[in-house]
Short mmCIF file of C-alpha atoms in Angstrom, two decimals:
data_model
loop_
_atom_site.label_atom_id
_atom_site.label_comp_id
_atom_site.label_asym_id
_atom_site.label_seq_id
_atom_site.Cartn_x
_atom_site.Cartn_y
_atom_site.Cartn_z
CA MET A 1 -20.34 6.99 25.17
CA GLY A 2 -23.34 5.03 23.88
CA GLU A 3 -22.42 5.62 20.23
CA CYS A 4 -18.78 4.75 20.98
CA ARG A 5 -19.81 1.36 22.37
CA LYS A 6 -22.03 0.78 19.34
CA LEU A 7 -19.16 1.72 17.05
CA VAL A 8 -16.79 -0.70 18.79
CA SER A 9 -19.39 -3.47 18.60
CA LEU A 10 -19.98 -2.90 14.89
CA VAL A 11 -16.25 -2.79 14.16
CA LYS A 12 -15.79 -6.10 16.00
CA ARG A 13 -18.72 -7.58 14.12
CA ASN A 14 -17.44 -6.46 10.69
CA THR A 15 -13.90 -7.65 11.43
CA LYS A 16 -15.08 -11.05 12.68
CA CYS A 17 -17.29 -11.47 9.62
CA TYR A 18 -14.28 -10.91 7.38
CA PHE A 19 -11.81 -13.15 9.21
CA LYS A 20 -14.45 -15.84 9.70
CA ASP A 21 -14.08 -16.58 6.00
CA LYS A 22 -10.53 -17.94 5.77
CA VAL A 23 -10.70 -17.88 1.97
CA SER A 24 -11.24 -14.10 2.00
CA PHE A 25 -8.18 -13.57 4.18
CA PHE A 26 -6.09 -15.79 1.94
CA MET A 27 -7.34 -14.01 -1.17
CA SER A 28 -6.29 -10.68 0.37
CA LEU A 29 -2.77 -12.08 0.74
CA ILE A 30 -2.69 -13.38 -2.83
CA THR A 31 -1.30 -10.20 -4.44
CA PRO A 32 1.65 -9.63 -2.07
CA LEU A 33 2.48 -13.35 -1.96
CA ILE A 34 2.41 -13.72 -5.75
CA LEU A 35 4.71 -10.72 -6.16
CA LEU A 36 7.14 -12.11 -3.59
CA ILE A 37 7.12 -15.58 -5.16
CA LEU A 38 7.61 -14.17 -8.67
CA PHE A 39 10.55 -12.14 -7.42
CA VAL A 40 12.26 -15.04 -5.64
CA THR A 41 11.75 -17.49 -8.49
CA PHE A 42 12.05 -15.41 -11.66
CA LEU A 43 12.79 -11.69 -11.25
CA ARG A 44 15.53 -11.55 -8.62
CA ASN A 45 18.42 -11.61 -11.09
CA VAL A 46 16.74 -8.98 -13.29
CA TYR A 47 16.47 -6.56 -10.35
CA ILE A 48 20.01 -7.29 -9.18
CA GLU A 49 21.41 -6.67 -12.66
CA SER A 50 19.49 -3.38 -12.81
CA PHE A 51 21.09 -2.20 -9.58
CA THR A 52 24.61 -3.38 -10.42
CA SER A 53 24.43 -1.57 -13.78
CA ALA A 54 24.90 1.64 -11.76
CA PHE A 55 28.20 0.33 -10.33
CA PRO A 56 31.42 1.60 -11.94
CA GLU A 57 33.57 -0.93 -13.74
CA GLY A 58 35.49 -3.10 -11.32
CA PHE A 59 33.34 -2.20 -8.28
CA THR A 60 32.10 -5.25 -6.36
CA VAL A 61 30.23 -5.76 -3.09
CA ASP A 62 28.89 -8.70 -1.12
CA THR A 63 26.08 -10.40 -3.04
CA LYS A 64 23.91 -10.23 0.08
CA LEU A 65 23.94 -6.43 -0.21
CA THR A 66 22.78 -6.43 -3.83
CA GLU A 67 20.17 -9.11 -3.14
CA GLY A 68 19.04 -7.18 -0.06
CA ILE A 69 18.57 -3.86 -1.87
CA ALA A 70 16.63 -5.60 -4.66
CA GLY A 71 14.42 -7.26 -2.05
CA ALA A 72 13.92 -3.95 -0.23
CA TRP A 73 12.82 -2.30 -3.48
CA LEU A 74 10.34 -5.11 -4.01
CA MET A 75 8.96 -4.83 -0.45
CA SER A 76 8.30 -1.13 -0.92
CA SER A 77 6.35 -2.04 -4.08
CA ILE A 78 4.39 -4.83 -2.42
CA LEU A 79 3.31 -2.80 0.61
CA SER A 80 2.43 0.36 -1.33
CA VAL A 81 0.29 -1.55 -3.85
CA SER A 82 -1.31 -3.79 -1.23
CA SER A 83 -2.35 -0.83 0.92
CA VAL A 84 -4.86 -0.02 -1.85
CA THR A 85 -5.63 -3.39 -3.48
CA VAL A 86 -6.20 -5.16 -0.16
CA ALA A 87 -8.43 -2.30 1.03
CA PHE A 88 -10.68 -2.84 -2.00
CA CYS A 89 -10.82 -6.60 -1.43
CA SER A 90 -11.31 -6.48 2.34
CA ASN A 91 -14.33 -4.17 2.06
CA LEU A 92 -16.29 -7.29 1.16
CA VAL A 93 -18.39 -7.08 4.35
CA LEU A 94 -19.99 -3.78 3.26
CA VAL A 95 -21.08 -5.17 -0.11
CA ASP A 96 -22.25 -8.44 1.45
CA ASP A 97 -24.42 -6.51 3.91
CA LYS A 98 -26.00 -4.65 1.01
CA ILE A 99 -26.66 -7.89 -0.88
CA ASN A 100 -28.04 -9.74 2.15
CA GLY A 101 -30.12 -6.80 3.36
CA ASN A 102 -28.25 -6.52 6.65
CA ILE A 103 -27.61 -2.84 5.99
CA ASN A 104 -31.38 -2.24 6.03
CA ASP A 105 -31.59 -3.81 9.49
CA PHE A 106 -28.82 -1.52 10.70
CA ASN A 107 -30.55 1.53 9.23
CA VAL A 108 -33.73 0.92 11.25
CA SER A 109 -31.81 0.13 14.43
CA PRO A 110 -31.09 2.78 17.12
CA VAL A 111 -27.64 3.42 15.67
CA LYS A 112 -26.71 6.61 13.88
CA PRO A 113 -26.04 6.13 10.14
CA THR A 114 -22.69 7.90 10.56
CA THR A 115 -21.70 5.31 13.17
CA ILE A 116 -22.56 2.50 10.75
CA SER A 117 -20.50 4.08 7.96
CA LEU A 118 -17.58 4.76 10.29
CA SER A 119 -17.62 1.15 11.52
CA TYR A 120 -17.06 -0.14 7.98
CA PHE A 121 -14.20 2.29 7.48
CA VAL A 122 -12.45 1.45 10.77
CA SER A 123 -12.92 -2.28 10.24
CA ASN A 124 -11.53 -2.08 6.70
CA PHE A 125 -8.53 -0.09 7.94
CA PHE A 126 -7.82 -2.67 10.66
CA VAL A 127 -8.18 -5.64 8.29
CA THR A 128 -5.95 -4.05 5.66
CA PHE A 129 -3.34 -3.19 8.29
CA THR A 130 -3.37 -6.77 9.58
CA VAL A 131 -2.90 -8.24 6.09
CA LEU A 132 -0.05 -5.84 5.34
CA MET A 133 1.71 -6.69 8.59
CA VAL A 134 1.50 -10.40 7.75
CA ALA A 135 2.92 -9.70 4.27
CA MET A 136 5.61 -7.52 5.83
CA CYS A 137 6.67 -10.25 8.26
CA ILE A 138 7.01 -12.75 5.41
CA GLY A 139 9.00 -10.28 3.32
CA HIS A 140 11.24 -9.28 6.22
CA ILE A 141 12.10 -12.91 6.89
CA TYR A 142 13.37 -13.03 3.32
CA LEU A 143 15.31 -9.77 3.78
CA GLY A 144 16.79 -11.09 7.01
CA ILE A 145 18.11 -14.14 5.16
CA MET A 146 19.41 -12.18 2.16
CA GLY A 147 20.87 -9.22 4.06
CA TRP A 148 19.28 -6.85 6.57
CA GLU A 149 20.28 -3.17 6.39
CA ILE A 150 17.16 -1.47 7.83
CA SER A 151 17.73 0.60 10.97
CA ALA A 152 15.24 0.75 13.85
CA GLY A 153 14.35 4.33 12.86
CA ASN A 154 13.65 3.39 9.25
CA PHE A 155 11.69 0.33 10.38
CA PHE A 156 9.45 2.56 12.49
CA MET A 157 8.99 4.96 9.57
CA ILE A 158 8.05 2.04 7.30
CA ILE A 159 5.17 1.30 9.70
CA VAL A 160 4.16 4.99 9.56
CA ASP A 161 4.36 4.90 5.76
CA CYS A 162 2.10 1.84 5.70
CA VAL A 163 -0.45 3.59 7.92
CA CYS A 164 -0.48 6.60 5.57
CA GLY A 165 -0.88 4.33 2.53
CA ILE A 166 -3.63 2.29 4.19
CA LEU A 167 -5.50 5.46 5.13
CA PHE A 168 -5.40 6.54 1.49
CA GLY A 169 -6.42 3.09 0.23
CA THR A 170 -9.22 2.63 2.75
CA LEU A 171 -10.73 6.03 1.99
CA LEU A 172 -10.51 5.44 -1.76
CA ALA A 173 -12.10 1.99 -1.41
CA GLY A 174 -14.83 3.36 0.86
CA ILE A 175 -15.77 6.05 -1.66
CA VAL A 176 -15.76 3.82 -4.72
CA GLU A 177 -17.47 0.84 -3.09
CA SER A 178 -20.18 2.95 -1.48
CA PHE A 179 -21.77 2.90 -4.96
CA ILE A 180 -21.42 -0.89 -5.41
CA SER A 181 -24.18 -3.22 -4.30
CA THR A 182 -23.42 -6.48 -6.14
CA GLN A 183 -20.75 -9.16 -5.77
CA GLY A 184 -19.99 -8.93 -9.47
CA GLY A 185 -19.43 -5.19 -9.23
CA LEU A 186 -17.03 -5.64 -6.31
CA SER A 187 -15.09 -8.35 -8.14
CA ALA A 188 -14.83 -6.19 -11.27
CA VAL A 189 -13.57 -3.15 -9.37
CA ALA A 190 -11.13 -5.20 -7.25
CA THR A 191 -9.73 -6.87 -10.38
CA LEU A 192 -9.37 -3.56 -12.19
CA VAL A 193 -7.60 -1.92 -9.25
CA SER A 194 -5.32 -4.93 -8.68
CA SER A 195 -4.23 -5.05 -12.32
CA MET A 196 -3.77 -1.32 -12.96
CA TYR A 197 -2.85 0.42 -9.72
CA GLY A 198 0.69 -0.97 -9.47
CA PHE A 199 1.59 0.37 -12.91
CA LEU A 200 -0.04 3.76 -12.38
CA CYS A 201 1.86 4.45 -9.15
CA GLY A 202 5.20 3.14 -10.39
CA ALA A 203 5.33 0.15 -8.06
CA TYR A 204 5.89 -2.55 -10.69
CA MET A 205 8.15 -0.51 -12.97
CA PRO A 206 10.26 2.51 -11.92
CA ILE A 207 8.66 5.76 -13.03
CA SER A 208 12.08 6.80 -14.34
CA SER A 209 11.70 4.15 -17.08
CA PHE A 210 8.71 6.03 -18.53
CA SER A 211 8.80 9.07 -20.81
CA LYS A 212 9.30 12.48 -19.21
CA GLY A 213 5.73 13.52 -19.91
CA LEU A 214 4.28 10.36 -18.38
CA GLN A 215 6.59 10.71 -15.38
CA SER A 216 5.11 14.14 -14.68
CA VAL A 217 1.55 12.88 -15.12
CA LEU A 218 2.13 9.99 -12.72
CA GLY A 219 3.73 12.46 -10.35
CA LEU A 220 0.34 14.12 -10.00
CA LEU A 221 -1.18 10.92 -8.56
CA PRO A 222 -1.11 10.63 -4.74
CA GLY A 223 -0.41 6.87 -4.88
CA THR A 224 2.98 7.62 -6.41
CA TYR A 225 4.07 9.24 -3.16
CA SER A 226 2.93 6.27 -1.09
CA VAL A 227 5.48 4.31 -3.10
CA GLY A 228 8.08 7.07 -2.82
CA ILE A 229 8.10 7.35 0.98
CA LEU A 230 8.42 3.56 1.34
CA ARG A 231 11.26 3.51 -1.21
CA ASN A 232 13.16 6.09 0.84
CA HIS A 233 12.96 4.22 4.13
CA TYR A 234 13.41 0.71 2.76
CA MET A 235 16.47 1.56 0.67
CA ALA A 236 18.20 4.14 2.89
CA GLY A 237 20.25 1.59 4.88
CA TYR A 238 21.30 -0.30 1.76
CA LEU A 239 22.41 2.89 0.03
CA ASP A 240 24.42 3.85 3.12
CA ALA A 241 26.04 0.39 3.07
CA LEU A 242 26.93 0.84 -0.60
CA SER A 243 28.43 4.22 0.24
CA TYR A 244 30.54 2.70 3.02
CA ALA A 245 31.63 0.01 0.56
CA GLY A 246 33.03 2.73 -1.69
CA LEU A 247 30.33 3.28 -4.32
CA PRO A 248 30.83 6.83 -5.68
CA GLU A 249 28.12 9.44 -5.20
CA GLU A 250 27.37 9.30 -8.93
CA GLY A 251 26.47 5.64 -8.62
CA LEU A 252 24.33 6.27 -5.54
CA ASN A 253 22.45 9.07 -7.30
CA ALA A 254 21.95 6.85 -10.35
CA ILE A 255 20.23 4.29 -8.11
CA ARG A 256 18.16 6.95 -6.32
CA ASP A 257 17.01 8.48 -9.61
CA GLY A 258 16.63 5.20 -11.47
CA PHE A 259 14.61 3.42 -8.79
CA ASP A 260 12.33 6.21 -7.57
CA VAL A 261 13.97 7.02 -4.27
CA ASN A 262 14.07 10.48 -5.84
CA LEU A 263 10.85 11.56 -7.54
CA TYR A 264 10.66 14.36 -10.09
CA VAL A 265 7.64 16.27 -11.38
CA PHE A 266 8.19 18.57 -14.38
CA GLY A 267 11.91 18.29 -13.71
CA ASN A 268 11.67 19.33 -10.06
CA LYS A 269 12.78 16.96 -7.32
CA ILE A 270 10.08 16.35 -4.67
CA PRO A 271 11.46 16.40 -1.09
CA LEU A 272 10.43 13.60 1.26
CA GLY A 273 8.42 16.01 3.43
CA ALA A 274 6.49 17.17 0.37
CA MET A 275 5.70 13.53 -0.48
CA TYR A 276 4.05 13.14 2.93
CA GLY A 277 2.25 16.44 2.46
CA ILE A 278 0.82 15.44 -0.93
CA LEU A 279 -0.28 11.99 0.27
CA LEU A 280 -1.87 13.26 3.50
CA GLY A 281 -3.41 16.20 1.64
CA ALA A 282 -5.04 13.72 -0.74
CA CYS A 283 -6.31 11.80 2.30
CA ALA A 284 -7.85 15.01 3.67
CA VAL A 285 -9.66 15.57 0.36
CA LEU A 286 -10.90 11.96 0.33
CA ILE A 287 -12.16 12.32 3.91
CA SER A 288 -14.20 15.34 2.82
CA VAL A 289 -15.62 13.42 -0.14
CA TYR A 290 -16.37 10.36 2.00
CA VAL A 291 -18.17 12.42 4.66
CA THR A 292 -20.16 14.25 1.97
CA ILE A 293 -21.28 10.95 0.42
CA VAL A 294 -22.38 9.61 3.83
CA ILE A 295 -24.34 12.79 4.61
CA LEU A 296 -26.06 12.87 1.22
CA LYS A 297 -27.02 9.17 1.41
CA ASN A 298 -28.42 9.65 4.89
CA LYS A 299 -30.50 12.62 3.73
CA LYS A 300 -32.01 10.51 0.95
CA LYS A 301 -32.99 7.85 3.50
#
């Protein structure tokens, strides 16, 4: 119980240190907010036209439905990307403690090194989850205005999907940033991840728009499936509404294939259950790597 209390205290300390700096919290929200603003101001019509291109000639539906499905596609992109990019940014406390020498004080204190490492991980997970929930609330207000077609079951699964994505992002950030000990290094890595990750996992552009070979390569990356599971649950209600409105199955399948609700690797469709299996399997591998790094660093000390 003693180590548990120490863990809780350290998690509270790390979380307070992060949220104490209001600029850091705002900077974590920058990526999802910029994407949402860009969509509302510039890209909304482009997305809507992309979806309506799958409609047969003469087929029309309420504009709120087309605006809603475009917004839902964007939200799945924002949350899947942010689960990784925010995790890299919100791990600032770990790097700051290295720079300021606080980590040395912790290492000579009567706290196990594994407890210290775990406290950074848990705190980063909690901070990233909080930022994503704020971004989700803002995005869902927009969806509520444009047209809400998300069932209670899918809403619950969206939360589950976010937790899976955050687990992946937090582990990846913890591994990479365990080797960083300067503010400049953290900024460089966070910038690199923020600029590249969305394209690599198919969040900014549908994977179906890439060549077949590149589609298969991207299908080998676990982050792709974080996007895929969110796509399925965000867009399911809107696709059902389009079906009820009379959109033929060919049109529905064109949207599913064209906007990554269906994912294919080497021509084989990946079931939703397999998407979860791949993402959680990657998390299991990252946990093993993270634990190994912690053990090896503690042995050196």
